[in-house]
């Protein structure tokens, strides 16, 4: 049985991510939000379930679809929102935007916009932990589409060869942009890809936060005990479009309706009684999450814009030389 | 004469090239889109690429020639090299030029070197269509121009059109060209439009264009920077400063003569480049001018470029990053002590 603190954390995060994404989608539609937005409605259980199994300072990498990972990694929601709005108090000082929400102080090595850029970087962090006898876990998040990219394969091969404990966490959400996963996969099961590297792999229901949590816990222990990387596939459904503004016409209505039956938030609510949580508890979580989300948007709305010249900071080669 | 957007002009050039030569094929991620779900709601090509530029091609020419790929750029870029060597004329789409890194080797070491290194027997007639440019609030990994990255490599041709007319004419030539061409499309120009004749002939690569005649100062403007050069030139007329705007249009080969002739006439040059300044097209053109027009120059060459930083996301910082007509105007006034 999970302790109450953990349960509170899991439910709060699930609702916070869902409410946050719903809100930012609405704002993008009605007003506008600068740049590209890739929301993660449908990914909540994977973000929260994996992070619930991690320690606060464990290493992760994320992608352009990172809001859920950042929230579940306990990044400051005010700062996340401020970043998406391009304000100077944003989590990356307004330099990154929605696609690059990342806080190194929370163990985020980065949210990379290049597909499959993350796995090799996480391999490096895991290598560092191994060399220094460190205790932090290393987890790379990526999508089903990323498994076709060389960077993923090279990282997987090295991780196995070097006996590096780390998790390759693949979110199989049915689509890579407008391309269906069942079209782009060469193997019957996505996780079969790990066989090429003789890597241990598990698949789980990415809509069930508790299954994700348990499987991640098991994989972390096994990976550490056996000093080996493990591939985790979590199946879910990308309710969001590839980006805000995507017509999603290629996602059939029946498919969406079917997927809704397994909506991760719905499943978590259905599961509540198994964890001795009452309707009141759920309402409390919802209210809590909504308050957090509301105050984050209120905060971001009032934040100052950076100055143009702030763009020049933190490039470690000044060019051209200042002439006085 | 029909008015076309850059996006439409590119689509027209693709359709025309597909019709004229059955060896022309197109490969890229979601250039059709909706793969695996074709049966639903008529979404035969759900995307036509992220900007909809290739919309309709899949329906017209079929999946054999219009091929959606996985996210495997090194794979399909390399495939384009081999297909080009053996008889096809592949066009590959690099969705954003920022992804160059994951497949650069195929361009730099294979496409560019095959003809030279293997004794000149074989050519590589392929085109890389790619999207460049800031101004979309798309952040550091989706906003670069990287013109000089490709221009640096012997064996690659590099084209960067400004308007719809040039986009169509230059793409037709690029596809007919027997060497690898990097064809750069600026995301902020896709929806701009101008007159484009239906029977437009291919525009030869390596021929620049004088966009405006003038006598006091030459502005060499790269791709979208022509917009700001034109704005600045209009404004500068109020100060009695007459600008000549040169759009080189292609950077490898480069129309050096057109630039030198103009510089010899005006004696003053401003080069405007959206890229980072180090080892940029701006610095290359500047050095060529000082080598070839030194005695004609009345003052030093001025470069207006982005700063030496990644492209920042936040609107005020990104606006600061991108060169502006104001910066061009101020530079011209300084040059002429106006
Ligand atoms: C190297 C590279 N190629 C192409 C893209 C464009 N792109 C962005 S997201 C995406 C699809 C990724 O799908 P998946 O890995 O399944 O992740 P999801 O978006 O479903 O979370 C593509 C092709 C990119 N960012 N990087
Ligand atoms: Mg996916």
XYZ file of C-alpha atoms and ligand atoms in Angstrom:
689
model
C 0.000 0.000 0.000
C 1.289 3.410 -0.950
C 1.606 5.883 1.874
C -0.772 8.816 1.914
C 1.890 11.406 1.120
C 2.839 9.563 -2.032
C -0.785 9.201 -3.043
C -1.418 12.881 -2.442
C 1.589 13.742 -4.571
C 0.550 11.399 -7.414
C -3.018 12.654 -7.611
C -2.074 16.289 -7.264
C 0.429 15.984 -10.081
C -1.941 14.091 -12.366
C -4.581 16.794 -12.050
C -2.066 19.622 -12.218
C -0.681 18.380 -15.520
C -4.125 17.822 -17.025
C -5.502 21.185 -15.875
C -2.355 22.996 -16.918
C -2.410 21.530 -20.421
C -6.132 22.179 -20.823
C -5.603 25.769 -19.785
C -2.637 26.441 -22.045
C -4.504 24.875 -24.980
C -7.423 27.188 -24.319
C -5.233 30.255 -24.093
C -3.398 29.283 -27.277
C -6.724 28.972 -29.059
C -8.420 32.075 -27.708
C -5.545 34.512 -27.386
C -2.172 33.270 -28.379
C 0.970 31.892 -26.876
C 4.281 32.582 -28.576
C 5.833 29.732 -30.528
C 5.047 26.059 -30.810
C 3.147 24.234 -28.090
C 3.227 20.456 -27.771
C 0.829 19.468 -25.021
C 0.722 16.064 -23.374
C -2.903 15.244 -22.687
C -2.848 11.484 -22.300
C 0.726 11.315 -20.979
C -0.029 12.224 -17.378
C 0.246 8.730 -15.918
C 3.612 8.113 -17.555
C 5.056 11.433 -16.394
C 3.763 11.007 -12.847
C 4.229 7.244 -12.508
C 7.879 7.296 -13.545
C 8.723 10.380 -11.529
C 6.991 8.924 -8.457
C 9.563 6.141 -8.577
C 12.483 8.556 -8.870
C 14.229 10.640 -6.271
C 14.037 14.397 -6.545
C 17.546 14.788 -7.916
C 17.631 11.837 -10.315
C 18.556 12.626 -13.906
C 16.069 12.793 -16.721
C 15.915 14.104 -20.259
C 12.747 15.216 -21.962
C 11.612 16.453 -25.343
C 9.622 19.315 -26.878
C 6.584 17.596 -25.260
C 7.867 18.285 -21.792
C 5.285 20.131 -19.682
C 4.189 16.953 -17.913
C 7.747 15.817 -17.227
C 8.698 19.217 -15.839
C 5.628 19.393 -13.603
C 6.143 15.835 -12.350
C 9.809 16.614 -11.737
C 8.590 19.282 -9.324
C 9.766 22.219 -11.397
C 8.188 25.452 -10.248
C 4.897 25.875 -12.098
C 4.994 29.659 -11.921
C 8.365 29.607 -13.622
C 7.222 27.050 -16.196
C 4.268 29.224 -17.146
C 6.371 32.331 -17.195
C 8.784 30.578 -19.556
C 6.026 29.565 -21.925
C 4.931 33.214 -21.933
C 8.499 34.292 -22.706
C 8.951 36.319 -19.535
C 12.260 37.064 -17.862
C 11.366 35.116 -14.710
C 10.790 31.980 -16.765
C 12.527 28.781 -15.805
C 15.056 29.321 -18.656
C 14.953 33.135 -18.453
C 12.723 33.213 -21.518
C 15.392 31.759 -23.758
C 13.865 28.324 -24.171
C 10.087 28.534 -24.377
C 7.609 25.687 -24.262
C 9.809 23.280 -26.217
C 12.734 23.568 -23.808
C 11.268 23.740 -20.288
C 14.046 22.440 -18.105
C 15.519 22.951 -14.661
C 18.942 21.484 -13.976
C 18.400 21.953 -10.235
C 15.601 19.374 -10.513
C 17.783 16.877 -12.332
C 16.565 17.817 -15.776
C 19.465 17.487 -18.186
C 17.362 19.152 -20.816
C 14.244 19.149 -22.922
C 15.590 18.734 -26.412
C 13.770 19.674 -29.581
C 15.728 17.269 -31.731
C 14.119 13.838 -31.764
C 16.288 11.243 -29.946
C 18.799 13.832 -28.735
C 18.111 12.871 -25.116
C 19.113 9.195 -24.790
C 22.845 9.727 -25.467
C 22.956 12.643 -23.012
C 21.330 10.557 -20.297
C 23.769 7.763 -21.081
C 26.504 10.269 -20.264
C 24.957 11.202 -16.941
C 24.558 7.523 -16.080
C 28.177 6.898 -17.035
C 29.231 9.696 -14.708
C 27.208 8.128 -11.871
C 28.873 4.775 -12.542
C 32.396 6.187 -12.637
C 31.855 8.250 -9.482
C 29.906 5.528 -7.635
C 26.971 7.920 -7.556
C 23.483 6.954 -6.520
C 21.315 8.976 -8.865
C 19.118 7.188 -11.358
C 19.163 8.154 -15.021
C 16.063 8.088 -17.193
C 15.562 9.225 -20.762
C 12.061 9.952 -22.045
C 11.361 9.752 -25.764
C 8.556 8.839 -28.136
C 7.751 5.912 -30.400
C 8.946 7.910 -33.397
C 12.392 8.331 -31.870
C 13.190 4.621 -32.031
C 14.002 4.981 -35.720
C 16.714 7.499 -35.104
C 20.378 6.592 -34.966
C 21.050 8.558 -31.791
C 18.711 6.265 -29.846
C 20.338 3.139 -31.248
C 23.879 4.283 -30.606
C 23.029 5.168 -27.013
C 21.283 1.824 -26.496
C 24.232 -0.114 -27.887
C 26.789 1.694 -25.740
C 24.667 1.511 -22.602
C 24.408 -2.257 -22.958
C 28.039 -2.748 -23.903
C 29.266 -0.655 -20.969
C 26.785 -2.161 -18.490
C 25.322 1.210 -17.645
C 22.294 1.201 -15.365
C 19.746 3.559 -16.904
C 16.187 3.478 -18.194
C 15.145 4.128 -21.760
C 11.517 5.155 -21.302
C 9.564 5.124 -24.530
C 6.112 6.671 -24.577
C 4.241 4.809 -27.285
C 1.331 7.180 -27.847
C 0.232 5.885 -31.217
C 1.646 8.668 -33.338
C 4.831 10.365 -34.427
C 3.501 13.640 -35.764
C 0.849 12.605 -38.296
C 2.266 9.100 -38.739
C 0.589 6.204 -36.949
C 2.822 3.960 -34.878
C 1.262 0.792 -36.274
C 2.452 1.985 -39.699
C 5.974 2.998 -38.756
C 6.913 0.028 -36.537
C 8.921 -2.724 -38.190
C 8.594 -5.078 -35.235
C 5.359 -6.511 -33.903
C 5.912 -4.932 -30.526
C 7.765 -1.672 -30.120
C 9.855 -3.050 -27.259
C 11.219 -5.756 -29.598
C 13.677 -3.110 -30.724
C 15.629 -3.820 -27.519
C 16.340 -7.370 -28.693
C 18.961 -6.046 -31.089
C 20.967 -5.044 -28.023
C 19.979 -8.016 -25.874
C 18.529 -5.446 -23.490
C 15.905 -6.266 -20.877
C 12.594 -4.685 -21.836
C 9.152 -4.366 -20.255
C 5.906 -3.013 -21.623
C 3.191 -1.534 -19.511
C -0.106 0.285 -19.613
C 0.896 3.920 -19.757
C -2.580 5.006 -18.752
C -2.386 3.390 -15.336
C -0.233 5.523 -13.089
C 0.192 2.732 -10.552
C 1.297 0.216 -13.150
C 3.794 2.757 -14.483
C 5.033 3.429 -10.967
C 5.426 -0.254 -10.076
C 7.099 -1.201 -13.330
C 9.519 1.717 -13.082
C 10.390 0.793 -9.503
C 11.045 -2.781 -10.516
C 13.142 -1.714 -13.507
C 15.207 0.736 -11.456
C 16.097 -1.972 -8.938
C 16.854 -4.573 -11.577
C 18.894 -2.132 -13.626
C 20.994 -1.251 -10.600
C 21.386 -4.825 -9.352
C 22.359 -6.198 -12.726
C 24.237 -3.055 -13.812
C 22.416 -2.933 -17.104
C 20.181 -0.587 -19.057
C 16.474 -1.428 -19.302
C 13.989 -0.433 -21.988
C 10.515 0.486 -20.755
C 7.648 0.921 -23.164
C 4.478 2.581 -21.913
C 1.468 2.486 -24.188
C -0.971 5.356 -24.111
C -2.775 7.660 -26.520
C -1.863 11.106 -27.761
C -5.114 13.028 -27.252
C -3.281 16.247 -28.054
C -2.333 16.964 -31.611
C 1.324 16.929 -32.568
C 1.225 20.635 -31.754
C -1.502 23.144 -30.930
C -3.153 23.944 -34.235
C -2.777 20.449 -35.675
C -6.140 19.532 -37.245
C -5.665 15.892 -36.117
C -7.874 14.751 -38.998
C -5.756 11.627 -39.249
C -6.813 10.562 -35.753
C -10.143 8.756 -36.317
C -13.036 9.690 -34.038
C -13.667 6.040 -33.083
C -10.058 5.711 -32.060
C -10.235 8.807 -29.869
C -13.539 7.654 -28.330
C -12.041 4.249 -27.568
C -8.945 5.779 -26.074
C -11.074 7.958 -23.804
C -12.233 4.806 -22.015
C -8.650 4.444 -20.845
C -7.948 8.087 -20.158
C -5.232 8.105 -17.499
C -7.065 10.642 -15.334
C -10.281 8.659 -15.527
C -8.419 5.463 -14.623
C -6.771 7.157 -11.668
C -10.157 8.325 -10.389
C -11.621 4.833 -10.892
C -8.653 3.420 -8.988
C -8.990 5.799 -6.067
C -11.095 3.493 -3.926
C -8.461 0.752 -4.138
C -6.210 3.187 -2.351
C -8.791 4.114 0.257
C -9.340 7.513 -1.273
C -12.791 9.031 -1.122
C -14.677 11.269 -3.524
C -13.857 14.124 -1.185
C -10.174 13.376 -1.471
C -10.431 13.530 -5.252
C -12.281 16.828 -5.085
C -9.583 18.156 -2.806
C -6.857 17.110 -5.230
C -8.702 18.724 -8.088
C -9.185 21.955 -6.214
C -5.579 21.974 -5.138
C -4.371 21.407 -8.690
C -6.688 24.018 -10.107
C -5.503 26.569 -7.554
C -1.887 25.824 -8.395
C -2.590 26.174 -12.102
C -4.627 29.353 -11.669
C -1.986 31.052 -9.612
C 0.717 30.025 -12.089
C -1.128 31.746 -14.932
C -1.894 34.759 -12.752
C 1.784 34.940 -11.904
C 2.967 34.623 -15.506
C 0.560 37.318 -16.681
C 2.210 39.896 -14.462
C 5.821 39.021 -15.169
C 8.178 41.383 -16.971
C 9.473 40.752 -20.473
C 13.200 40.333 -20.872
C 15.079 43.134 -22.607
C 16.294 42.449 -26.123
C 19.944 42.659 -25.051
C 19.386 39.948 -22.436
C 19.815 37.616 -25.408
C 23.553 38.281 -25.216
C 24.097 36.789 -21.773
C 25.797 33.497 -21.109
C 27.392 32.905 -24.470
C 30.926 32.190 -23.356
C 32.632 33.694 -26.393
C 31.929 37.384 -26.841
C 31.957 38.369 -30.456
C 32.751 40.813 -31.796
C 35.053 42.143 -29.087
C 33.637 45.217 -27.360
C 35.423 48.274 -28.703
C 35.575 51.298 -26.419
C -0.468 37.156 -64.194
C -1.307 34.841 -61.269
C -0.308 35.929 -57.777
C 1.278 33.104 -55.820
C 2.597 32.673 -52.334
C 6.075 31.236 -51.877
C 4.398 28.107 -50.569
C 2.242 27.752 -53.681
C 5.129 28.566 -55.980
C 7.210 25.787 -54.450
C 4.314 23.374 -54.720
C 3.880 24.361 -58.389
C 7.558 23.802 -59.099
C 7.378 20.373 -57.463
C 4.270 19.364 -59.411
C 5.803 20.580 -62.662
C 9.039 18.704 -61.996
C 7.135 15.519 -61.121
C 5.178 15.806 -64.357
C 8.218 16.488 -66.518
C 10.505 13.816 -65.159
C 9.355 10.480 -63.817
C 12.657 10.097 -61.992
C 11.795 12.871 -59.596
C 10.760 11.523 -56.187
C 10.175 13.157 -52.809
C 11.042 11.751 -49.369
C 10.502 13.209 -45.919
C 8.654 13.059 -42.627
C 4.914 13.600 -43.017
C 5.348 15.126 -46.468
C 2.072 13.290 -47.031
C 1.139 12.556 -43.425
C -1.621 10.395 -42.036
C 0.275 7.222 -42.929
C -1.487 4.198 -41.519
C -4.742 6.150 -41.309
C -5.368 6.900 -44.979
C -8.847 5.414 -44.856
C -10.151 8.057 -42.484
C -11.921 11.240 -43.537
C -10.102 11.456 -46.835
C -6.868 12.344 -45.130
C -4.761 11.009 -47.978
C -2.227 13.640 -47.180
C -3.088 14.918 -43.777
C -0.178 17.328 -43.587
C 1.777 17.877 -46.772
C 4.712 18.616 -44.488
C 4.428 20.712 -41.331
C 3.843 23.859 -43.415
C 1.583 22.169 -45.970
C 4.015 22.918 -48.786
C 3.822 19.463 -50.368
C 0.069 19.098 -50.003
C -1.563 17.299 -52.911
C 1.560 15.612 -54.216
C 0.795 12.258 -52.635
C -2.693 12.238 -54.112
C -1.425 13.257 -57.556
C 1.654 11.084 -57.821
C 1.172 8.239 -55.334
C 3.148 6.701 -52.536
C 5.813 5.185 -54.745
C 7.165 8.608 -55.618
C 5.964 10.631 -52.616
C 7.334 8.702 -49.687
C 6.759 9.362 -46.022
C 9.756 8.330 -43.963
C 10.425 7.545 -40.343
C 12.489 9.970 -38.258
C 15.628 8.600 -39.841
C 17.238 11.497 -41.660
C 20.650 9.879 -42.051
C 18.863 6.918 -43.620
C 16.775 8.710 -46.204
C 19.419 11.337 -46.990
C 21.881 8.568 -47.705
C 19.219 6.786 -49.743
C 18.793 9.948 -51.776
C 22.508 9.972 -52.543
C 22.435 6.392 -53.828
C 19.197 6.906 -55.727
C 20.614 10.039 -57.320
C 23.834 8.291 -58.333
C 21.886 5.555 -60.061
C 19.271 7.473 -61.971
C 16.595 9.092 -59.813
C 16.302 12.782 -59.009
C 15.369 12.639 -55.350
C 14.155 15.616 -53.379
C 14.449 15.162 -49.626
C 12.840 17.358 -47.038
C 14.799 18.333 -43.949
C 11.862 19.579 -41.918
C 13.929 22.277 -40.202
C 17.502 23.073 -41.156
C 18.242 22.827 -37.434
C 18.072 19.043 -37.874
C 21.055 19.216 -40.239
C 23.219 17.748 -37.520
C 21.596 14.329 -37.573
C 22.241 13.806 -41.292
C 25.040 16.202 -42.154
C 27.507 13.453 -42.923
C 25.479 12.234 -45.873
C 25.624 15.728 -47.357
C 29.139 16.739 -46.381
C 30.999 13.503 -47.055
C 28.877 11.547 -49.514
C 26.671 13.829 -51.611
C 29.299 16.548 -51.858
C 32.309 14.360 -52.557
C 31.152 11.493 -54.763
C 31.637 13.320 -58.063
C 35.086 14.645 -57.153
C 36.571 11.862 -55.090
C 35.608 9.005 -57.406
C 37.106 10.601 -60.481
C 34.184 12.546 -61.859
C 32.258 9.608 -63.337
C 29.182 9.976 -61.233
C 26.943 12.887 -60.335
C 24.511 13.254 -57.453
C 21.430 15.087 -58.734
C 19.544 15.509 -55.475
C 17.836 18.445 -53.784
C 17.469 19.039 -50.074
C 14.458 21.247 -49.403
C 14.707 22.695 -45.939
C 13.081 25.335 -43.756
C 15.171 28.084 -42.186
C 14.777 31.251 -40.236
C 13.838 33.054 -37.062
C 10.764 35.107 -36.301
C 8.434 32.249 -35.431
C 9.168 32.207 -31.685
C 10.323 28.665 -32.364
C 13.365 28.768 -30.094
C 16.999 27.808 -30.476
C 16.498 24.464 -32.220
C 13.905 25.442 -34.835
C 14.967 28.926 -35.957
C 18.468 28.872 -37.352
C 19.468 29.676 -40.914
C 22.824 27.841 -41.105
C 23.435 29.112 -44.666
C 27.185 29.037 -44.288
C 27.276 25.515 -42.872
C 26.457 24.117 -46.303
C 28.065 26.898 -48.323
C 31.387 26.008 -46.722
C 31.424 22.559 -48.337
C 32.825 22.228 -51.877
C 30.459 20.082 -53.906
C 27.228 21.450 -52.495
C 25.172 24.179 -54.136
C 23.186 26.495 -51.891
C 20.094 28.453 -52.883
C 17.956 30.762 -50.707
C 15.110 32.499 -52.568
C 13.292 35.549 -51.262
C 10.061 35.774 -53.254
C 7.648 33.366 -54.906
C 8.956 34.093 -58.410
C 12.499 33.164 -57.479
C 11.365 30.245 -55.339
C 9.667 28.629 -58.309
C 12.319 29.418 -60.890
C 15.189 28.388 -58.675
C 13.552 25.186 -57.475
C 12.939 24.121 -61.078
C 16.658 24.618 -61.774
C 17.735 22.951 -58.574
C 15.793 19.809 -59.452
C 17.250 19.777 -62.986
C 20.758 20.386 -61.677
C 23.125 17.435 -61.746
C 24.741 18.278 -58.433
C 23.418 18.275 -54.875
C 21.548 21.493 -54.095
C 20.468 22.720 -50.675
C 17.285 24.702 -51.276
C 16.446 26.867 -48.275
C 12.896 28.056 -47.664
C 12.333 30.772 -45.068
C 9.363 30.021 -42.825
C 8.475 33.699 -42.514
C 8.304 34.061 -46.305
C 5.985 31.134 -47.102
C 2.858 33.290 -47.058
C 4.312 36.277 -48.918
C 3.236 36.556 -52.528
C 4.028 38.090 -55.886
C 3.267 37.557 -59.555
C 4.539 34.255 -60.884
C 3.914 33.326 -64.522
C 2.623 29.790 -65.052
C 5.236 29.210 -67.739
C 8.141 30.555 -65.705
C 11.436 29.173 -67.007
C 14.016 27.775 -64.615
C 16.240 30.525 -63.210
C 19.921 29.583 -63.504
C 21.750 29.010 -60.216
C 24.483 31.544 -59.527
C 22.667 34.522 -60.996
C 21.854 37.250 -58.492
C 19.211 39.912 -58.891
C 19.216 43.679 -58.505
C 16.053 44.275 -56.522
C 16.425 48.041 -56.608
C 18.769 50.277 -58.532
C 20.624 52.973 -56.641
C 23.825 54.940 -56.534
C 24.967 55.721 -52.973
C 25.170 52.432 -51.143
C 24.933 48.762 -52.046
C 22.900 46.581 -49.731
C 23.601 42.875 -50.214
C 20.612 41.192 -48.608
C 20.277 37.498 -47.911
C 16.835 35.935 -48.273
C 14.326 37.465 -45.819
C 16.709 40.368 -45.230
C 15.588 41.718 -48.617
C 12.372 42.720 -46.904
C 14.228 44.907 -44.425
C 16.576 46.221 -47.107
C 13.579 47.361 -49.149
C 11.961 49.007 -46.118
C 15.199 50.754 -45.242
C 15.804 51.890 -48.827
C 12.359 53.456 -48.987
C 12.929 55.267 -45.705
C 16.390 56.428 -46.795
C 14.959 58.161 -49.845
C 13.749 60.799 -47.375
C 17.384 61.400 -46.518
C 18.319 61.540 -50.197
C 20.222 58.306 -49.904
C 19.871 56.045 -52.903
C 20.298 52.340 -52.169
C 21.003 49.539 -54.579
C 19.715 46.229 -53.304
C 21.413 43.048 -54.449
C 19.834 39.669 -53.724
C 22.439 37.032 -54.579
C 19.732 34.313 -54.424
C 22.311 31.561 -54.559
C 25.456 31.355 -52.460
C 27.193 28.465 -54.114
C 27.683 29.433 -56.894
C 27.702 33.127 -55.995
C 27.171 35.923 -58.518
C 30.342 37.783 -57.569
C 30.273 40.002 -60.666
C 26.876 41.428 -59.833
C 28.086 42.372 -56.349
C 31.410 43.835 -57.519
C 29.790 45.897 -60.281
C 27.431 47.441 -57.794
C 30.145 48.083 -55.201
C 32.347 49.703 -57.840
C 29.477 52.036 -58.617
C 28.500 52.974 -55.052
C 31.740 52.496 -53.125
C 29.755 51.636 -50.015
C 28.403 48.282 -48.864
C 26.115 46.957 -46.198
C 25.628 43.199 -46.015
C 22.563 41.934 -44.186
C 22.486 38.338 -42.997
C 20.100 36.725 -40.500
C 22.756 34.190 -39.489
C 25.257 34.318 -36.671
C 28.205 36.465 -37.714
C 31.207 34.173 -37.360
C 32.217 32.540 -40.645
C 28.928 33.630 -42.149
C 27.830 34.490 -45.671
C 28.167 38.105 -44.561
C 31.796 37.669 -43.567
C 32.506 35.699 -46.761
C 30.973 38.316 -49.029
C 32.702 41.053 -47.056
C 36.086 39.423 -47.532
C 35.478 38.912 -51.261
C 34.591 42.588 -51.622
C 37.716 43.748 -49.825
C 39.831 41.462 -51.997
C 38.222 42.482 -55.256
C 36.970 46.051 -54.802
C 39.401 47.496 -52.278
C 40.334 50.574 -54.283
C 36.690 51.324 -55.054
C 35.581 51.347 -51.426
C 34.938 54.729 -49.853
C 34.629 53.147 -46.421
C 34.800 49.815 -44.673
C 32.249 47.123 -45.391
C 29.441 46.991 -42.839
C 27.849 43.705 -41.784
C 24.472 43.599 -40.127
C 23.856 40.149 -38.728
C 22.317 38.341 -35.811
C 24.476 38.420 -32.672
C 26.774 35.552 -31.780
C 24.108 33.729 -29.755
C 21.646 30.913 -30.309
C 18.212 32.137 -31.405
C 16.394 33.112 -28.195
C 12.737 32.223 -27.742
C 11.165 35.215 -26.010
C 9.713 37.786 -28.438
C 11.725 40.839 -27.283
C 14.967 38.875 -27.422
C 14.178 37.268 -30.755
C 13.268 40.650 -32.226
C 16.586 41.963 -30.966
C 18.329 38.980 -32.563
C 16.932 39.517 -36.058
C 18.458 42.343 -38.133
C 16.038 45.204 -38.772
C 15.391 47.917 -41.335
C 16.254 50.423 -38.630
C 19.727 48.980 -38.207
C 20.224 49.069 -41.963
C 18.983 52.656 -42.170
C 21.256 53.818 -39.359
C 24.248 52.127 -40.946
C 23.544 53.775 -44.302
C 23.176 57.189 -42.691
C 26.449 56.731 -40.868
C 28.168 55.697 -44.096
C 26.956 58.841 -45.811
C 27.279 61.138 -42.800
C 23.620 61.913 -43.257
C 15.838 14.826 -35.801
C 14.462 15.356 -35.892
N 13.698 15.066 -36.969
C 12.448 15.520 -37.058
C 11.902 16.282 -36.081
C 10.495 16.815 -36.202
N 9.618 16.123 -35.248
C 9.305 16.691 -34.072
S 8.360 15.704 -33.146
C 8.366 14.492 -34.286
C 7.622 13.229 -34.025
C 8.118 12.512 -32.826
O 7.262 11.489 -32.486
P 7.452 10.646 -31.178
O 8.883 10.301 -31.004
O 6.497 9.511 -31.244
O 7.085 11.637 -29.990
P 5.673 12.281 -29.598
O 5.609 13.588 -30.303
O 4.605 11.350 -29.995
O 5.746 12.515 -28.132
C 9.098 14.885 -35.404
C 9.270 14.079 -36.616
C 12.736 16.606 -34.981
N 12.308 17.400 -33.994
N 13.986 16.126 -34.905
Mg 4.607 9.334 -30.408
